[in-house]
mmCIF file of C-alpha atoms in Angstrom:
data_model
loop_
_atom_site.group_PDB
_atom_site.id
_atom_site.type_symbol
_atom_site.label_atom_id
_atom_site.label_comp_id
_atom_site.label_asym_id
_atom_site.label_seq_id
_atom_site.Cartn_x
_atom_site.Cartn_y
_atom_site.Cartn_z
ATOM 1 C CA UNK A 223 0.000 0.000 0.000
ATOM 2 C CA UNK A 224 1.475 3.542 -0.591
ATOM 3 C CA UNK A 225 0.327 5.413 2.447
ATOM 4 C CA UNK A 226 1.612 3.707 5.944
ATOM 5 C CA UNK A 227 -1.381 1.235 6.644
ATOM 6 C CA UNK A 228 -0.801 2.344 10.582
ATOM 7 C CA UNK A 229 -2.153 5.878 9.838
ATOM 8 C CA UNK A 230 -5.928 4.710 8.463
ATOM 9 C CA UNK A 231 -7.233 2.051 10.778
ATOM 10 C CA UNK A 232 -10.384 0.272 8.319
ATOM 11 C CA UNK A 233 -14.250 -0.924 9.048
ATOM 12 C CA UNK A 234 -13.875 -4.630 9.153
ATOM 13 C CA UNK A 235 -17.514 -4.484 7.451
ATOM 14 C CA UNK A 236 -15.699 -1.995 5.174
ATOM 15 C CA UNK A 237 -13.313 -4.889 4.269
ATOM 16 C CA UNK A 238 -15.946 -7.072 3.504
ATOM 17 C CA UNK A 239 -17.569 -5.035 1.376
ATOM 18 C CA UNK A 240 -14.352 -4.776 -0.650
ATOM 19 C CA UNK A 241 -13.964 -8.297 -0.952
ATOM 20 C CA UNK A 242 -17.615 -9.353 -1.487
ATOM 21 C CA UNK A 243 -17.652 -7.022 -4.093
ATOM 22 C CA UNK A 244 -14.343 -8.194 -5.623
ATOM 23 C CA UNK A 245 -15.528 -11.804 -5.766
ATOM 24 C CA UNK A 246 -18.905 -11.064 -7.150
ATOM 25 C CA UNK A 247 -17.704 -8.563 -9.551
ATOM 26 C CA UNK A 248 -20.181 -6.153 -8.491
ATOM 27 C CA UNK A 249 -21.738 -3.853 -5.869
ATOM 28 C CA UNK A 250 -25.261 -4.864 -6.492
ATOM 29 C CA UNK A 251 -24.768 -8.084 -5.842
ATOM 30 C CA UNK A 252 -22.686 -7.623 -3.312
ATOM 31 C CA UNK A 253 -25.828 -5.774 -1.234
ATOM 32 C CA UNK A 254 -28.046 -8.532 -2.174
ATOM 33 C CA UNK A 255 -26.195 -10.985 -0.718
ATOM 34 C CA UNK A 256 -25.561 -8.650 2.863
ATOM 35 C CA UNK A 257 -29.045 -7.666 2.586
ATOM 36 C CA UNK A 258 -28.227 -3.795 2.486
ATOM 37 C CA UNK A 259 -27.978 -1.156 0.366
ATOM 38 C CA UNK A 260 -26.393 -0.721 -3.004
ATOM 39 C CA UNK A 261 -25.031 2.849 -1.577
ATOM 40 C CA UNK A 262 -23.732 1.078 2.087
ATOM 41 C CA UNK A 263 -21.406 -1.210 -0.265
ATOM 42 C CA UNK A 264 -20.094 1.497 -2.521
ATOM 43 C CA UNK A 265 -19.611 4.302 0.298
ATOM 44 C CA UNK A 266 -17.352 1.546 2.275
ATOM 45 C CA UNK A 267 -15.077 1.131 -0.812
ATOM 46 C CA UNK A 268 -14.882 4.821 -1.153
ATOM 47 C CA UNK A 269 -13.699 5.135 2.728
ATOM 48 C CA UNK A 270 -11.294 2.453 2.399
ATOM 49 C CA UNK A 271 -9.720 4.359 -1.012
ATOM 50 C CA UNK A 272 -9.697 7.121 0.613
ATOM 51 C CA UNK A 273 -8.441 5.906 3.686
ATOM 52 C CA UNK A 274 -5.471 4.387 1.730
ATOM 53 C CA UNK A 275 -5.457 6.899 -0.620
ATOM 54 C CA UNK A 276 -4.938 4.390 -3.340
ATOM 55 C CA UNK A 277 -8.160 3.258 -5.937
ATOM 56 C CA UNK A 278 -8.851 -0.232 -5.486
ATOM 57 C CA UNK A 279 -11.524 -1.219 -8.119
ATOM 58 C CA UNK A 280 -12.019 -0.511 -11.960
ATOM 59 C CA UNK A 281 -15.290 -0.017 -12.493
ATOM 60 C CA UNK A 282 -16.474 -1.068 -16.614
ATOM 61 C CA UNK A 283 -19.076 -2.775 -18.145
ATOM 62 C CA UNK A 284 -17.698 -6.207 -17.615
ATOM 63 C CA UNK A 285 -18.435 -5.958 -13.658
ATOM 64 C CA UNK A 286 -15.566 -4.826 -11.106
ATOM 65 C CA UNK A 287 -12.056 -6.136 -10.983
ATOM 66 C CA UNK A 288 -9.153 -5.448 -8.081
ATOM 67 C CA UNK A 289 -6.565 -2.945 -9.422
ATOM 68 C CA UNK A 290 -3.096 -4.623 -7.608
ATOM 69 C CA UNK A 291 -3.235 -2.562 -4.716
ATOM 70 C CA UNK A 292 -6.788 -3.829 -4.361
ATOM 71 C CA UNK A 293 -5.937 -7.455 -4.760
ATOM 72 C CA UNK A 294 -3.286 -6.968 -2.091
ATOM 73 C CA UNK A 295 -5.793 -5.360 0.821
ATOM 74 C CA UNK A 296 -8.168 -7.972 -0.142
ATOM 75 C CA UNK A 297 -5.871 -11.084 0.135
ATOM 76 C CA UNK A 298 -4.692 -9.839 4.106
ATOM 77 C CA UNK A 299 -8.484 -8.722 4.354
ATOM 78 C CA UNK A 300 -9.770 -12.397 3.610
ATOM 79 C CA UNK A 301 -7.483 -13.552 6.412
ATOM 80 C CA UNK A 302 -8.210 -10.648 8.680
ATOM 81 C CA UNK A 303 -11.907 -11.571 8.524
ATOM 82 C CA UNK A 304 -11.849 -15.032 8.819
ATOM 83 C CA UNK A 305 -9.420 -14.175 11.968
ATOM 84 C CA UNK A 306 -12.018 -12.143 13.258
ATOM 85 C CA UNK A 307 -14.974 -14.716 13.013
ATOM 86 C CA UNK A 308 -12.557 -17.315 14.690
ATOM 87 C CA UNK A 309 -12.469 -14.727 17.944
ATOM 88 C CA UNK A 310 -15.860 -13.937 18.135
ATOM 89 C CA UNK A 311 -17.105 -17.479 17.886
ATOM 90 C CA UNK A 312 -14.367 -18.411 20.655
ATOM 91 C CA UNK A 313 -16.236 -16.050 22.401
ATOM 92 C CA UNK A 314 -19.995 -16.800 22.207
ATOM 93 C CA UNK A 315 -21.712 -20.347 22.440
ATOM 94 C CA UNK A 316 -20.830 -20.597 18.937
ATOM 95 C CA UNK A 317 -17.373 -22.292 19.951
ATOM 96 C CA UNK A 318 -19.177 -26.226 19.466
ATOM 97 C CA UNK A 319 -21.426 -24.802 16.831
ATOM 98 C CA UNK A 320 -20.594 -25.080 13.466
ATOM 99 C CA UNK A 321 -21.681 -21.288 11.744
ATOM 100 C CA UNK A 322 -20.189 -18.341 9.694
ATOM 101 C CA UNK A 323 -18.587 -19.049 6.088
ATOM 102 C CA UNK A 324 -16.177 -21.701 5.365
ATOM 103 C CA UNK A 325 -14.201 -21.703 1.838
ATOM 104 C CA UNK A 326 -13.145 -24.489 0.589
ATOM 105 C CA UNK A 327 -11.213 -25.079 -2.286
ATOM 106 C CA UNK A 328 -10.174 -28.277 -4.663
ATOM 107 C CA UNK A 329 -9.867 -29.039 -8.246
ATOM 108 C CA UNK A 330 -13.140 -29.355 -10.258
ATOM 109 C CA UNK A 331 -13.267 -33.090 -10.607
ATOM 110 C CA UNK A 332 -12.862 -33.160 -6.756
ATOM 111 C CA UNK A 333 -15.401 -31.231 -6.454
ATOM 112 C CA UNK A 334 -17.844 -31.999 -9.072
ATOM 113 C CA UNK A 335 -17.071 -36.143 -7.291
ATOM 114 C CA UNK A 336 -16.650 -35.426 -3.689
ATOM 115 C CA UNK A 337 -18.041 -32.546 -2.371
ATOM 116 C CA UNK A 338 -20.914 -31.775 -4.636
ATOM 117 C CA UNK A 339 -23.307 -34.866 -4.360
ATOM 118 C CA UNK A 340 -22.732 -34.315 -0.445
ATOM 119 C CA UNK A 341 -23.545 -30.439 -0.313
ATOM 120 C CA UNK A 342 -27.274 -30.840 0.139
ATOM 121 C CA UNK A 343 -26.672 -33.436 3.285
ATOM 122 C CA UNK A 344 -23.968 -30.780 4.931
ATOM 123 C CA UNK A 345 -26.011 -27.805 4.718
ATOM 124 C CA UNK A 346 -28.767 -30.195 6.254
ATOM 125 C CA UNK A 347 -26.727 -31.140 8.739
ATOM 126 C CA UNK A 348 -25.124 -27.361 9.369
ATOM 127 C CA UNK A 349 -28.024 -24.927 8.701
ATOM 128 C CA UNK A 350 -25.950 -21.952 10.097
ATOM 129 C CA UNK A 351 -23.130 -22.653 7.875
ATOM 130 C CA UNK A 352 -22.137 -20.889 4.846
ATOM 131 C CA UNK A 353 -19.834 -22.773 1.816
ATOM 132 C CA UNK A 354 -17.668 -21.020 -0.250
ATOM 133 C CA UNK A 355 -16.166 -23.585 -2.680
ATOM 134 C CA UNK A 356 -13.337 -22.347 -4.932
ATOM 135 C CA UNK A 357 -12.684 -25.018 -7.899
ATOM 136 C CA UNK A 358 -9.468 -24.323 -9.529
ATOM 137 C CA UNK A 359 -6.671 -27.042 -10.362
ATOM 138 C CA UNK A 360 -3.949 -24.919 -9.068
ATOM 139 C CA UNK A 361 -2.691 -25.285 -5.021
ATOM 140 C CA UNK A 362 -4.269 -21.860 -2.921
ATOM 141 C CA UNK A 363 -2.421 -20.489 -0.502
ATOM 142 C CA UNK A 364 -4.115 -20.637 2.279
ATOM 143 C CA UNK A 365 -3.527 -17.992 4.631
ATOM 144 C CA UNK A 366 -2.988 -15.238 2.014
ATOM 145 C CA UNK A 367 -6.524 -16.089 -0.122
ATOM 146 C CA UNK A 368 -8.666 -16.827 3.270
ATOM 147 C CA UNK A 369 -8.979 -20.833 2.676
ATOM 148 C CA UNK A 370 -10.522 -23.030 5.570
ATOM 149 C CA UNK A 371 -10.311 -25.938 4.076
ATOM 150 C CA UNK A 372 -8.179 -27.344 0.924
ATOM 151 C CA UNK A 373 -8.335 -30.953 -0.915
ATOM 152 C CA UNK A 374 -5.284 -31.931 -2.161
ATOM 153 C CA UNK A 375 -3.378 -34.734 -3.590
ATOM 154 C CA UNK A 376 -0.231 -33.432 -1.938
ATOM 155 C CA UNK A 377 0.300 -31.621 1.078
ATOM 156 C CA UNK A 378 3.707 -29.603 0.773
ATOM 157 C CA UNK A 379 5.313 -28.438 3.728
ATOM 158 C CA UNK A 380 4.020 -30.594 6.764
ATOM 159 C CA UNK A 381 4.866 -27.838 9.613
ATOM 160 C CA UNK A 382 2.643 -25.068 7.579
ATOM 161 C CA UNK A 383 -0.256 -27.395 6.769
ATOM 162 C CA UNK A 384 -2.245 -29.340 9.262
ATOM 163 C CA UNK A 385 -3.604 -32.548 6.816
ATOM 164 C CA UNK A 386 -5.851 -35.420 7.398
ATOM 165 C CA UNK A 387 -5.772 -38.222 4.597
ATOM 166 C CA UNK A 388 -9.537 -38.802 3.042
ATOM 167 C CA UNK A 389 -8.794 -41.836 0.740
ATOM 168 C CA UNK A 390 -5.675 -43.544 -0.980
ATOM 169 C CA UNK A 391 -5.762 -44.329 -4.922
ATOM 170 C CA UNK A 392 -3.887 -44.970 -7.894
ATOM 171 C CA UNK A 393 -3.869 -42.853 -11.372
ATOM 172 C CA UNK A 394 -4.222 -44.844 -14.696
ATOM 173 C CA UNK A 395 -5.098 -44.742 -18.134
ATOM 174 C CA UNK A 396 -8.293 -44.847 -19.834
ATOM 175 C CA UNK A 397 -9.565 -44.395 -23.854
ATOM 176 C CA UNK A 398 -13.180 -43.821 -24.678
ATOM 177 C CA UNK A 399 -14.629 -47.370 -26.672
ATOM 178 C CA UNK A 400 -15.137 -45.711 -29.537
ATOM 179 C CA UNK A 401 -11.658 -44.045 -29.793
ATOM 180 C CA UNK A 402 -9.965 -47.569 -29.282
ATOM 181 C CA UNK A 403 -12.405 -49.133 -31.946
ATOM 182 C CA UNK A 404 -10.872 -46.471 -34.615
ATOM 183 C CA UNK A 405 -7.757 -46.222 -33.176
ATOM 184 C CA UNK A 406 -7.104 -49.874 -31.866
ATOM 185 C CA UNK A 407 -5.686 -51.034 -28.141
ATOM 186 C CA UNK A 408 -2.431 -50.169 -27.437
ATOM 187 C CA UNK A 409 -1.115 -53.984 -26.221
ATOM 188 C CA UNK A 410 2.237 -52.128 -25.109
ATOM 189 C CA UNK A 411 3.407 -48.853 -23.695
ATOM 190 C CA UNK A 412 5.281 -48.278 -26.437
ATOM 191 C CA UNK A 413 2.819 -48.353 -28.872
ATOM 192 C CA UNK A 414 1.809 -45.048 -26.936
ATOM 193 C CA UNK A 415 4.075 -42.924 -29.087
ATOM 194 C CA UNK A 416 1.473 -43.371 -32.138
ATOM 195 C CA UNK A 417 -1.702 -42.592 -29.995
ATOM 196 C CA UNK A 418 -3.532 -39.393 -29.271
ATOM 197 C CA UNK A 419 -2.879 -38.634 -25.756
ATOM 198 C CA UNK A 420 -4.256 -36.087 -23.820
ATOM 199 C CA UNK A 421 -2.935 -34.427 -21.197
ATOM 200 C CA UNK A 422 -2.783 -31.271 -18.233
ATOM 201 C CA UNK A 423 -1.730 -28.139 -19.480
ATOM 202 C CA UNK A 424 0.503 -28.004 -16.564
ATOM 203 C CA UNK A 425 2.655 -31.046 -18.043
ATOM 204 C CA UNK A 426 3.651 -29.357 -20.767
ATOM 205 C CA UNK A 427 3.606 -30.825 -24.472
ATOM 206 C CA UNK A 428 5.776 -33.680 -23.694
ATOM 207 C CA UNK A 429 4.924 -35.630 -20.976
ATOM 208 C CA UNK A 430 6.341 -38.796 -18.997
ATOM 209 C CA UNK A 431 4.214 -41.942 -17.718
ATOM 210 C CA UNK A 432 5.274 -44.277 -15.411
ATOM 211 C CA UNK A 433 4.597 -47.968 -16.017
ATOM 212 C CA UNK A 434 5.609 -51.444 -14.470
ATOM 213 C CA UNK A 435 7.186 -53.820 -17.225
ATOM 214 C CA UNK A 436 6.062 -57.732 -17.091
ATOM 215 C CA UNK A 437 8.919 -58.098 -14.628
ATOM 216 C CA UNK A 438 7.314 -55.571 -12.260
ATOM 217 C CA UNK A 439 10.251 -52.974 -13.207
ATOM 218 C CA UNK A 440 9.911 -49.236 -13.285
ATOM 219 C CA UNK A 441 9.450 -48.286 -17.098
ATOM 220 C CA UNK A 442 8.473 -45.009 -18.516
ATOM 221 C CA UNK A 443 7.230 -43.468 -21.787
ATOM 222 C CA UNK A 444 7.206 -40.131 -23.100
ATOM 223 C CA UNK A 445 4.258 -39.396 -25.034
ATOM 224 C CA UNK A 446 3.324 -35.636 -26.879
ATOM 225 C CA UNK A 447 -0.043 -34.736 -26.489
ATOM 226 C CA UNK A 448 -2.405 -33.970 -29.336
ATOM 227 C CA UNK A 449 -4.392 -32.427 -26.568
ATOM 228 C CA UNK A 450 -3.643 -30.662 -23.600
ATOM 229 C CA UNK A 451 -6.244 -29.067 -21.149
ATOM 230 C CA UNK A 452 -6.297 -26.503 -18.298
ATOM 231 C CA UNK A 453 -7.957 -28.761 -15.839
ATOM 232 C CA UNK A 454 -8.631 -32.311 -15.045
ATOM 233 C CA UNK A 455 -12.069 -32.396 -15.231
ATOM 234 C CA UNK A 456 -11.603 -31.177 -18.750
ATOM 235 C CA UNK A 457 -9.047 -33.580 -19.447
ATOM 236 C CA UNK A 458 -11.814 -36.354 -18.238
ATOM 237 C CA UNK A 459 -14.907 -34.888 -20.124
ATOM 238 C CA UNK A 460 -12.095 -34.746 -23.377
ATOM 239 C CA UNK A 461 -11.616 -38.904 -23.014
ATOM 240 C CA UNK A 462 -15.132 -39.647 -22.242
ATOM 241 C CA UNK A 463 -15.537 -37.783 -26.366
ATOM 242 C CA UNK A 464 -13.428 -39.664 -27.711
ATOM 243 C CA UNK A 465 -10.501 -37.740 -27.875
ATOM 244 C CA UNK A 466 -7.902 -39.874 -27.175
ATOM 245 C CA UNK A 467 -6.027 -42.045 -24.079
ATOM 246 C CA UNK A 468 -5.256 -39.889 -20.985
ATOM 247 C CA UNK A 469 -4.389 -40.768 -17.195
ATOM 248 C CA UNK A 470 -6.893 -39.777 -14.762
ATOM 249 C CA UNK A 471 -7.441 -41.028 -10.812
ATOM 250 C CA UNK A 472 -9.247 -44.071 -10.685
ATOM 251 C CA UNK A 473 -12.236 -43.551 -8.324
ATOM 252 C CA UNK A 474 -13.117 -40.318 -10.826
ATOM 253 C CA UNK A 475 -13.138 -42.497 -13.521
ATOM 254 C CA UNK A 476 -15.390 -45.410 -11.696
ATOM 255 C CA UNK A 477 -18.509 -44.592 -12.915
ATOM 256 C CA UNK A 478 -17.846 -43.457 -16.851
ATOM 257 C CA UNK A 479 -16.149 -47.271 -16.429
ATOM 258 C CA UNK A 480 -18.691 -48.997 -14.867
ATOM 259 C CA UNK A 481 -21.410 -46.974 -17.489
ATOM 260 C CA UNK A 482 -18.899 -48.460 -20.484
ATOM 261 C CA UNK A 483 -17.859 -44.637 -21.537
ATOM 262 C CA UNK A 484 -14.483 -45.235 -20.863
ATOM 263 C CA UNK A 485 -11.837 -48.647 -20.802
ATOM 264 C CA UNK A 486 -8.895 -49.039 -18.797
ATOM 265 C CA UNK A 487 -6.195 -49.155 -20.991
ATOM 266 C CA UNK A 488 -2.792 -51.100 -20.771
ATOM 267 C CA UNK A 489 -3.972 -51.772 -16.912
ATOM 268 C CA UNK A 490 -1.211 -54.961 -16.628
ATOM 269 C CA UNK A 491 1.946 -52.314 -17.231
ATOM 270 C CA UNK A 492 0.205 -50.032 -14.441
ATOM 271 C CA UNK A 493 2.377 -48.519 -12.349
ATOM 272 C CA UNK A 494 0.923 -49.207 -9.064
ATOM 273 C CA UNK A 495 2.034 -46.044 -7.566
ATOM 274 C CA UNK A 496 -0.464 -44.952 -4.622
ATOM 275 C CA UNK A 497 -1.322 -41.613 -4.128
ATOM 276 C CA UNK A 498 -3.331 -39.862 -1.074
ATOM 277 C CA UNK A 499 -6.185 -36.894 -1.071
ATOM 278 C CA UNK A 500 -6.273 -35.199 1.738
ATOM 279 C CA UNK A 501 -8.062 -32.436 3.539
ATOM 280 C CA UNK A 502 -5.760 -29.434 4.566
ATOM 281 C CA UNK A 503 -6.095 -26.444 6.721
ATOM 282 C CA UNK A 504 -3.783 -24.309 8.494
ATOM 283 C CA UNK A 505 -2.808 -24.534 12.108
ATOM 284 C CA UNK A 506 -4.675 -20.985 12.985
ATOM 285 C CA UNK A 507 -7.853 -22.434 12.057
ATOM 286 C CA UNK A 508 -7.759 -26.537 12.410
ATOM 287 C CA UNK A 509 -9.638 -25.432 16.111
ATOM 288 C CA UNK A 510 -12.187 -23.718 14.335
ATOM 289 C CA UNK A 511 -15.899 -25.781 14.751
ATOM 290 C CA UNK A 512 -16.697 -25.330 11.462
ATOM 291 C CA UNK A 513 -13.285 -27.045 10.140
ATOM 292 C CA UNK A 514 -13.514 -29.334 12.264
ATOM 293 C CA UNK A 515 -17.335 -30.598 11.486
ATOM 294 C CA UNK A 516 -16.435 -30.185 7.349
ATOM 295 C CA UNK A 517 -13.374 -32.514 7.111
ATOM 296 C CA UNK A 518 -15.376 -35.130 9.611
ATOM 297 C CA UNK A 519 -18.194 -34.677 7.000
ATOM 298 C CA UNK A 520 -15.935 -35.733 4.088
ATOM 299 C CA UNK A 521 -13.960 -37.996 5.727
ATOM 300 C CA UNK A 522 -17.234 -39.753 5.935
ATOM 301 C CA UNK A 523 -18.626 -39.357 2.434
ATOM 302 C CA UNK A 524 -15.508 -40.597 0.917
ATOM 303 C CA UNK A 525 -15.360 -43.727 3.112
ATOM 304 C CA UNK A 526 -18.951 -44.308 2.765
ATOM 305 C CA UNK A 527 -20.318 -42.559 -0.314
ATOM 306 C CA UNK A 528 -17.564 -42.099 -2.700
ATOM 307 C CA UNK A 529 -15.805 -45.383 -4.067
ATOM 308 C CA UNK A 530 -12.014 -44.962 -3.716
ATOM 309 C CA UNK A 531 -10.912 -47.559 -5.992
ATOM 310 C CA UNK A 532 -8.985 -50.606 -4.228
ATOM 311 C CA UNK A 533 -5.215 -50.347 -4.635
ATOM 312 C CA UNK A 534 -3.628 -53.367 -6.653
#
């Protein structure tokens, strides 16, 4: 910030104007949402500008966006507010009870598998509770972009995350019917190299599988994609048309196999290698009720509900 943020001390309801406004791209919505005025949003913005003397919003016709001072307040107000909440429900009687917002964040598959079919039954369970879910392949930080609660396939540094394992499964490769009946079956990993293979953006246009040879030895191909996506759930929905053979976690590809819109492919070369998904918060807030009640919830929905696929 270019003034000294000691001499302007902010609203906190200021703050969440800001970043209400920021993540629904505009005022009016914003008020909806709180209930108030369209004027109440926009005159906290303007005392926060001014306060800072710094703009923090463009205003156009495609909604509101953060200039980069504005992103910056926001990020250390999303922490500031969830810091905030934490206090006053230490506080009240809502220390056991599970209320406020909680934002969660995973990749879309996750999401669209784990959390989604289960929403309905938490909010059930947690009428006072508010979900937030952020679906985005990349890892969030979670301090700096106000996250209570992450799913992730690897945790990172143990000592800044606080992680509790939801399920254990293996990744391996599938082909839409259709694609193998024009294409054929590849009977080797070799024969790779003259498939279409589709892949994550994020691998870059070359990209190296792992495999197990008949004498259970580490072997591994490197394939260029004909297709490469942004996301994994795009990378699914691309093999499930037809597009070509891709690698995807097994217990999101259960039920396209079970419905015969995709076949494992080259499953006796599979390379066996497990991998975990776990729920992650940080230490500030593991304590928090309604952290605590969420990752309970889907510990139980993906031991009970969702089919992690049995590790060979």
């Amino acid at each position: 910030m270019k003034k000294e943020p000691r001499s302007f001390l902010p609203d906190p309801a200021d703050l969440r104007w800001l970043v209400r406004s920021l993540d629904l791209r505009s005022f009016s919505a914003a008020a909806r949402e709180m209930d108030v005025a369209v004027s109440v949003v926009a005159r906290g913005v303007d005392r926060l500008e001014a306060g800072y003397g710094v703009r923090l919003l463009r205003r156009s016709t495609h909604g509101l966006s953060a200039t980069p001072e504005g992103a910056e307040l926001a990020q250390e107000a999303r922490a500031l507010l969830a810091q905030l909440e934490d206090i006053g429900a230490s506080l009240s009687d809502q220390r056991s009870r599970v209320a406020g917002t909680l934002r969660l964040a995973s990749s879309q598959e996750i999401c669209e598998a784990l959390v989604l079919p289960h929403l309905a039954d938490l909010q059930a369970r947690y009428p006072a509770l508010r979900v937030e879910l952020l679906a985005d392949d990349r890892v969030a930080d979670l301090v700096t972009e106000g996250i209570d609660v992450a799913l992730r396939t690897t945790v990172g540094l143990s000592d800044l995350v606080v992680a509790r394992a939801l399920g254990r499964f293996e990744r391996r490769l599938y082909a839409a019917p259709g694609y193998l009946e024009q294409h054929g079956t590849p009977a080797d990993p070799s024969d790779l190299q003259q498939h279409h293979t589709v892949t994550h953006t994020a691998q870059g246009l070359a990209m190296t599988w792992a495999f197990r040879n008949a004498q259970g030895k580490p072997l591994e191909v490197t394939v260029r994609s004909r297709l490469a996506a942004s996301s994994s759930a795009l990378v699914h929905h691309a093999l499930v048309g037809g597009a070509g053979i891709g690698m995807l976690s097994a217990p999101l590809a259960a039920a396209d196999v079970a419905q015969g819109r995709l076949v494992e492919v080259l499953a006796p070369f599979a390379s066996r290698t497990v991998h975990t998904l776990y729920a992650v918060s940080s230490p500030g807030r593991r304590n928090a009720a309604r952290v605590k009640a969420v990752i309970d919830f889907l510990v139980k929905a993906s031991k009970d509900r969702w089919a992690l696929a049995p590790v060979r």
